[in-house]
Coordinates of C-alpha atoms and ligand atoms in Angstrom, one line a residue:
M170 CA -14.8 49.9 64.1
G171 CA -15.1 47.9 67.4
C172 CA -13.2 49.5 70.2
N173 CA -12.7 46.6 72.6
L174 CA -9.6 45.3 70.8
E175 CA -6.2 46.6 71.7
A176 CA -2.6 45.7 70.7
T177 CA 0.8 46.9 71.9
I178 CA 2.5 49.1 69.3
F179 CA 6.1 50.2 69.8
N180 CA 6.4 52.5 66.9
I181 CA 4.6 54.0 63.9
G182 CA 7.2 54.9 61.3
R183 CA 6.4 57.4 58.5
C184 CA 7.6 57.7 54.9
S185 CA 9.6 54.5 54.9
L186 CA 11.1 53.6 51.5
H187 CA 12.2 50.1 52.5
D188 CA 9.0 48.2 53.4
G189 CA 7.0 47.9 50.2
N190 CA 6.1 50.1 47.2
G191 CA 6.2 53.9 47.5
L192 CA 6.2 55.7 50.8
R193 CA 4.9 53.5 53.6
T194 CA 3.6 54.1 57.1
V195 CA 5.0 51.2 59.1
V196 CA 3.1 50.0 62.2
Y197 CA 5.4 48.0 64.5
F198 CA 3.6 45.4 66.8
K199 CA 5.2 44.3 70.0
G200 CA 5.6 40.5 70.6
C201 CA 7.6 37.9 68.7
S202 CA 7.6 34.1 68.7
M203 CA 11.3 34.0 67.9
R204 CA 14.5 35.0 69.6
C205 CA 17.1 35.7 66.9
L206 CA 20.5 36.1 68.4
W207 CA 21.1 39.2 66.2
C208 CA 17.6 40.7 66.5
H209 CA 17.6 44.4 65.6
N210 CA 14.6 45.0 67.7
P211 CA 14.9 43.1 71.0
E212 CA 12.5 45.6 72.5
S213 CA 9.8 44.0 70.3
W214 CA 10.1 40.5 71.8
N215 CA 7.7 41.0 74.8
K216 CA 4.0 41.7 74.0
K217 CA 3.8 44.1 76.9
P218 CA 5.2 47.6 77.2
E219 CA 8.7 47.7 78.8
L220 CA 11.1 50.2 80.3
L221 CA 14.4 50.8 78.6
F222 CA 17.3 52.3 80.7
Y223 CA 20.4 53.8 79.2
P224 CA 22.9 54.1 82.1
N225 CA 25.3 56.3 80.1
K226 CA 22.7 59.0 79.8
C227 CA 21.8 59.0 83.5
I228 CA 22.8 62.1 85.5
G229 CA 21.9 60.6 88.9
C230 CA 19.2 63.2 89.7
G231 CA 17.1 60.6 91.6
R232 CA 13.7 61.7 90.2
C233 CA 12.9 58.2 89.0
A234 CA 13.4 56.6 92.4
A235 CA 11.6 59.4 94.2
N236 CA 8.5 59.1 91.9
C237 CA 8.2 55.3 91.4
V238 CA 5.9 54.0 94.0
Y239 CA 6.9 50.4 93.1
G240 CA 10.5 50.8 94.2
V241 CA 11.9 49.7 90.8
H242 CA 14.9 52.0 90.8
Y243 CA 17.5 51.4 93.6
G244 CA 21.2 51.2 94.3
E245 CA 24.0 53.2 95.9
G246 CA 26.6 54.4 93.5
E247 CA 25.1 52.2 90.7
H248 CA 21.6 52.7 89.3
L249 CA 19.9 49.3 89.3
L250 CA 16.3 48.3 88.3
D251 CA 14.2 45.5 89.8
R252 CA 12.2 44.9 86.6
S253 CA 10.0 42.3 88.3
K254 CA 8.2 45.2 90.1
C255 CA 7.8 47.5 87.1
I256 CA 4.3 47.8 85.7
A257 CA 5.5 50.0 82.8
C258 CA 3.4 53.0 83.8
G259 CA 6.0 55.3 82.2
K260 CA 5.9 57.9 84.9
C261 CA 9.7 57.8 85.5
A262 CA 10.4 58.0 81.8
E263 CA 8.2 61.1 81.6
L264 CA 10.1 62.7 84.5
C265 CA 13.7 61.8 83.5
P266 CA 15.4 65.0 82.4
S267 CA 18.2 63.3 80.4
G268 CA 16.4 60.7 78.2
A269 CA 18.0 57.8 80.2
L270 CA 14.5 56.1 80.5
E271 CA 12.2 55.3 77.7
L272 CA 8.9 53.4 77.8
C273 CA 8.6 51.1 74.8
G274 CA 5.2 50.2 73.6
R275 CA 1.7 51.4 74.3
S276 CA -1.8 49.9 74.0
M277 CA -3.7 51.2 71.0
R278 CA -7.1 50.5 69.5
P279 CA -7.5 49.9 65.7
D280 CA -9.3 53.2 65.2
E281 CA -6.4 55.1 66.9
I282 CA -4.0 53.5 64.5
M283 CA -6.3 54.2 61.5
Q284 CA -6.2 57.9 62.5
E285 CA -2.4 57.8 62.2
I286 CA -2.5 55.9 58.9
L287 CA -4.9 58.3 57.3
K288 CA -2.7 61.3 58.1
D289 CA -0.3 59.9 55.5
R290 CA -2.8 59.2 52.9
H291 CA -1.6 62.0 50.5
F292 CA 1.9 60.3 50.5
Y293 CA 0.4 57.0 49.4
E294 CA -1.6 58.6 46.6
R295 CA 1.5 60.5 45.3
S296 CA 4.0 57.6 45.6
G297 CA 1.9 54.4 45.2
G298 CA 2.6 53.6 48.8
G299 CA 0.5 52.4 51.7
V300 CA 0.7 50.8 55.1
T301 CA 3.1 48.0 56.2
F302 CA 2.3 45.9 59.3
S303 CA 5.5 44.8 60.9
G304 CA 6.9 43.9 64.3
G305 CA 7.9 42.0 66.3
E306 CA 5.4 39.7 64.7
C307 CA 2.2 41.4 63.6
L308 CA 0.5 38.0 62.9
L309 CA 0.5 37.3 66.7
W310 CA -2.4 39.8 66.9
P311 CA -4.8 38.2 64.3
E312 CA -8.2 39.6 65.5
F313 CA -6.8 43.1 65.9
L314 CA -4.9 43.0 62.5
K315 CA -8.0 41.7 60.7
E316 CA -10.0 44.7 62.0
L317 CA -7.3 47.1 61.0
M318 CA -6.8 45.5 57.5
E319 CA -10.6 45.6 56.9
A320 CA -10.5 49.3 57.7
C321 CA -7.6 49.9 55.3
R322 CA -9.4 48.0 52.6
K323 CA -12.5 50.2 53.0
E324 CA -10.2 53.3 52.6
N325 CA -8.5 51.6 49.5
I326 CA -5.1 51.7 51.2
N327 CA -2.4 49.3 50.0
I328 CA -1.4 46.8 52.6
A329 CA 2.0 45.0 53.1
V330 CA 2.7 42.5 55.8
E331 CA 6.2 41.7 57.2
T332 CA 6.3 38.4 58.9
A333 CA 8.6 35.6 60.1
L334 CA 5.7 33.2 59.5
N335 CA 6.4 31.4 62.8
V336 CA 2.7 31.5 63.6
S337 CA -0.4 29.3 63.0
W338 CA -1.5 28.9 59.4
E339 CA -4.9 30.3 60.3
N340 CA -3.3 33.7 61.1
V341 CA -1.4 33.7 57.8
L342 CA -4.5 32.7 55.8
M343 CA -6.5 35.5 57.4
A344 CA -3.8 38.1 56.4
S345 CA -3.6 36.7 52.9
K346 CA -7.2 37.8 52.3
Y347 CA -6.4 41.4 52.8
A348 CA -2.6 42.0 52.2
D349 CA -1.5 43.1 48.7
S350 CA 2.1 41.9 49.4
F351 CA 4.1 39.9 51.9
F352 CA 7.7 40.1 53.1
C353 CA 8.6 36.8 54.6
D354 CA 11.9 35.8 56.2
I355 CA 14.0 32.7 55.7
K356 CA 16.9 32.9 58.1
H357 CA 18.5 29.6 57.4
S358 CA 17.8 26.6 55.2
D359 CA 18.7 24.0 57.9
S360 CA 16.0 23.6 60.6
N361 CA 18.4 22.6 63.4
I362 CA 20.7 25.5 62.7
H363 CA 17.7 27.8 62.4
K364 CA 16.6 26.7 65.8
R365 CA 20.0 27.3 67.3
L366 CA 20.0 30.8 65.8
T367 CA 16.4 31.9 66.4
G368 CA 14.9 29.6 69.0
A369 CA 12.6 28.0 66.4
G370 CA 13.1 25.4 63.7
N371 CA 12.1 26.4 60.1
D372 CA 9.5 23.6 59.5
L373 CA 6.4 25.6 60.4
I374 CA 7.8 28.7 58.6
L375 CA 8.5 26.9 55.3
D376 CA 5.2 25.0 55.5
N377 CA 3.4 28.3 55.9
L378 CA 5.4 29.9 53.1
R379 CA 4.6 27.0 50.7
K380 CA 0.9 27.2 51.5
L381 CA 1.0 31.0 51.1
S382 CA 2.8 30.8 47.8
H383 CA -0.1 28.7 46.4
I384 CA -2.7 31.4 47.2
H385 CA -0.8 34.7 46.9
D386 CA 1.4 36.0 44.1
D387 CA 3.2 38.9 45.6
I388 CA 5.7 37.6 48.2
I389 CA 9.3 38.6 48.7
V390 CA 11.6 36.4 50.7
R391 CA 13.9 38.3 52.9
V392 CA 17.2 37.0 54.3
P393 CA 18.8 39.0 57.1
L394 CA 22.5 38.4 56.3
I395 CA 24.4 37.7 59.5
P396 CA 28.2 37.4 59.3
G397 CA 29.3 33.9 60.1
A398 CA 25.8 32.7 61.0
N399 CA 23.9 32.3 57.7
D400 CA 25.9 34.0 55.0
D401 CA 27.8 31.0 53.5
D402 CA 27.3 30.7 49.8
D403 CA 26.0 27.1 50.2
V404 CA 23.3 28.3 52.6
L405 CA 22.3 31.1 50.3
A406 CA 22.2 28.7 47.3
D407 CA 20.0 26.4 49.3
I408 CA 17.6 29.3 50.1
A409 CA 17.4 30.2 46.4
R410 CA 16.6 26.6 45.6
I411 CA 13.7 26.6 48.2
V412 CA 12.4 29.8 46.6
N413 CA 12.5 28.3 43.1
E414 CA 9.9 25.9 44.2
L415 CA 7.6 28.6 45.5
E416 CA 5.2 29.8 42.8
G417 CA 4.0 33.0 44.5
V418 CA 7.4 34.3 45.5
R419 CA 8.6 37.1 43.2
G420 CA 12.1 37.4 44.5
V421 CA 14.7 37.5 47.2
E422 CA 16.1 40.5 49.1
L423 CA 19.2 40.3 51.3
L424 CA 19.3 42.6 54.3
K425 CA 22.5 44.0 55.5
Y426 CA 23.5 43.2 59.2
N427 CA 23.6 46.0 61.7
N428 CA 24.5 46.0 65.3
L429 CA 22.1 48.5 66.6
A430 CA 20.6 45.8 68.9
L431 CA 23.6 45.9 71.2
G432 CA 22.6 49.2 72.9
K433 CA 18.9 48.4 73.0
G434 CA 19.7 45.0 74.5
K435 CA 21.8 46.6 77.3
A436 CA 18.9 49.0 78.0
L437 CA 16.6 46.0 78.5
D438 CA 19.2 43.9 80.5
K439 CA 19.4 41.4 77.6
N440 CA 22.7 40.2 76.3
M441 CA 22.6 40.5 72.5
R442 CA 25.4 38.9 70.5
S443 CA 27.6 41.0 68.2
Y444 CA 28.3 39.6 64.7
G445 CA 30.8 42.3 63.9
E446 CA 30.5 45.1 61.4
P447 CA 27.8 45.5 58.7
Q448 CA 28.8 44.1 55.3
T449 CA 30.4 46.4 52.7
E450 CA 28.4 47.0 49.5
E451 CA 30.9 44.8 47.7
V452 CA 30.1 41.8 50.0
M453 CA 26.4 42.4 49.6
E454 CA 26.8 42.5 45.8
A455 CA 28.8 39.2 45.9
K456 CA 26.1 37.5 48.0
R457 CA 23.3 38.8 45.7
E458 CA 25.3 37.2 42.8
V459 CA 25.2 33.8 44.6
I460 CA 21.4 34.0 44.9
F461 CA 21.1 35.3 41.3
S462 CA 23.1 32.4 39.9
V463 CA 20.7 29.8 41.4
L464 CA 17.4 31.6 41.2
N465 CA 15.0 30.8 38.3
K466 CA 15.0 33.6 35.7
D467 CA 11.3 34.5 36.4
K468 CA 12.3 35.6 39.9
V469 CA 14.3 38.7 40.9
V470 CA 17.1 39.6 43.4
I471 CA 16.1 42.9 45.0
C472 CA 18.9 45.4 45.6
Ligands
SF4_280 S1 7.6 52.6 84.5 FE1 6.4 53.1 86.3 S2 6.5 51.2 87.6 FE2 8.2 51.1 86.0 S3 9.9 52.0 87.0 FE3 8.9 53.7 85.9 S4 7.5 54.6 87.4 FE4 8.2 52.6 88.2
SF4_281 S1 15.4 60.4 86.3 FE1 16.8 59.8 84.6 S2 18.6 60.9 84.9 FE2 17.5 61.0 86.9 S3 18.4 59.2 88.1 FE3 16.5 58.5 87.0 S4 17.3 57.7 85.0 FE4 18.9 58.9 85.9

């Protein structure tokens, strides 16, 4: 496996039950081409490693300021950061005694990630699981991902790809040659509203999804359900009608809102918007029913 390729990875999750069949190892790539107002992982937006700072955990010991030669940490009475000077070396996070600093993302080679994936091989064999490439947007790293997926294929490891599809068709086509299954988002049926909510219209996304659905037959469309933003019954019915036209899409999964992003956004000096509390199970069931009532009977609503 070539060693000159590197990608920024911000997490490798183990034994996930929510990202494909069986137990999954989930590799989270940093970098995203969208800016969803509710994003659960704002630390994934930037392709480069970044420093998170949780002021409520800071005990004011001063170790970070004393050891950062770039002068990022400053302030009298209030702990401030000049992020423009930070090279994300991670030294201050290593020294912080209270967990107030955290470096998000590190450069990894494909062979390093394969080593991690292979550690979980016995889980895949027992559960019918495999690896899921996610993000951020994993398809923003096409050469790297191709190398990694070829290595997984050689090891006979099942591959799932989670993508927002807001990338060039060439990248999607490349992934379609290796992936066993896809999880693709539709966040709104109306392109103008989609752009207001995510920073990108949905034309490229739907175009990619249509093309993919002609050449791949294991695609699940995911809709992150955001209170007041895209959860109207009319919008959900429109999404179900779009899915009905897509041959390779097996079904639709609605994802419950969570507001975990608020704390992470603050730690990155990003203002994330709150959409209230997560939906109750009753609300989720009612929304699934809307999708079910419109969806062709050869497609499923995933609970
Ligand atoms: S990550 Fe490195 S450059 Fe950035 S603040 Fe910490 S010590 Fe300074
Ligand atoms: S090292 Fe950690 S606890 Fe100490 S001042 Fe810096 S952020 Fe606060």
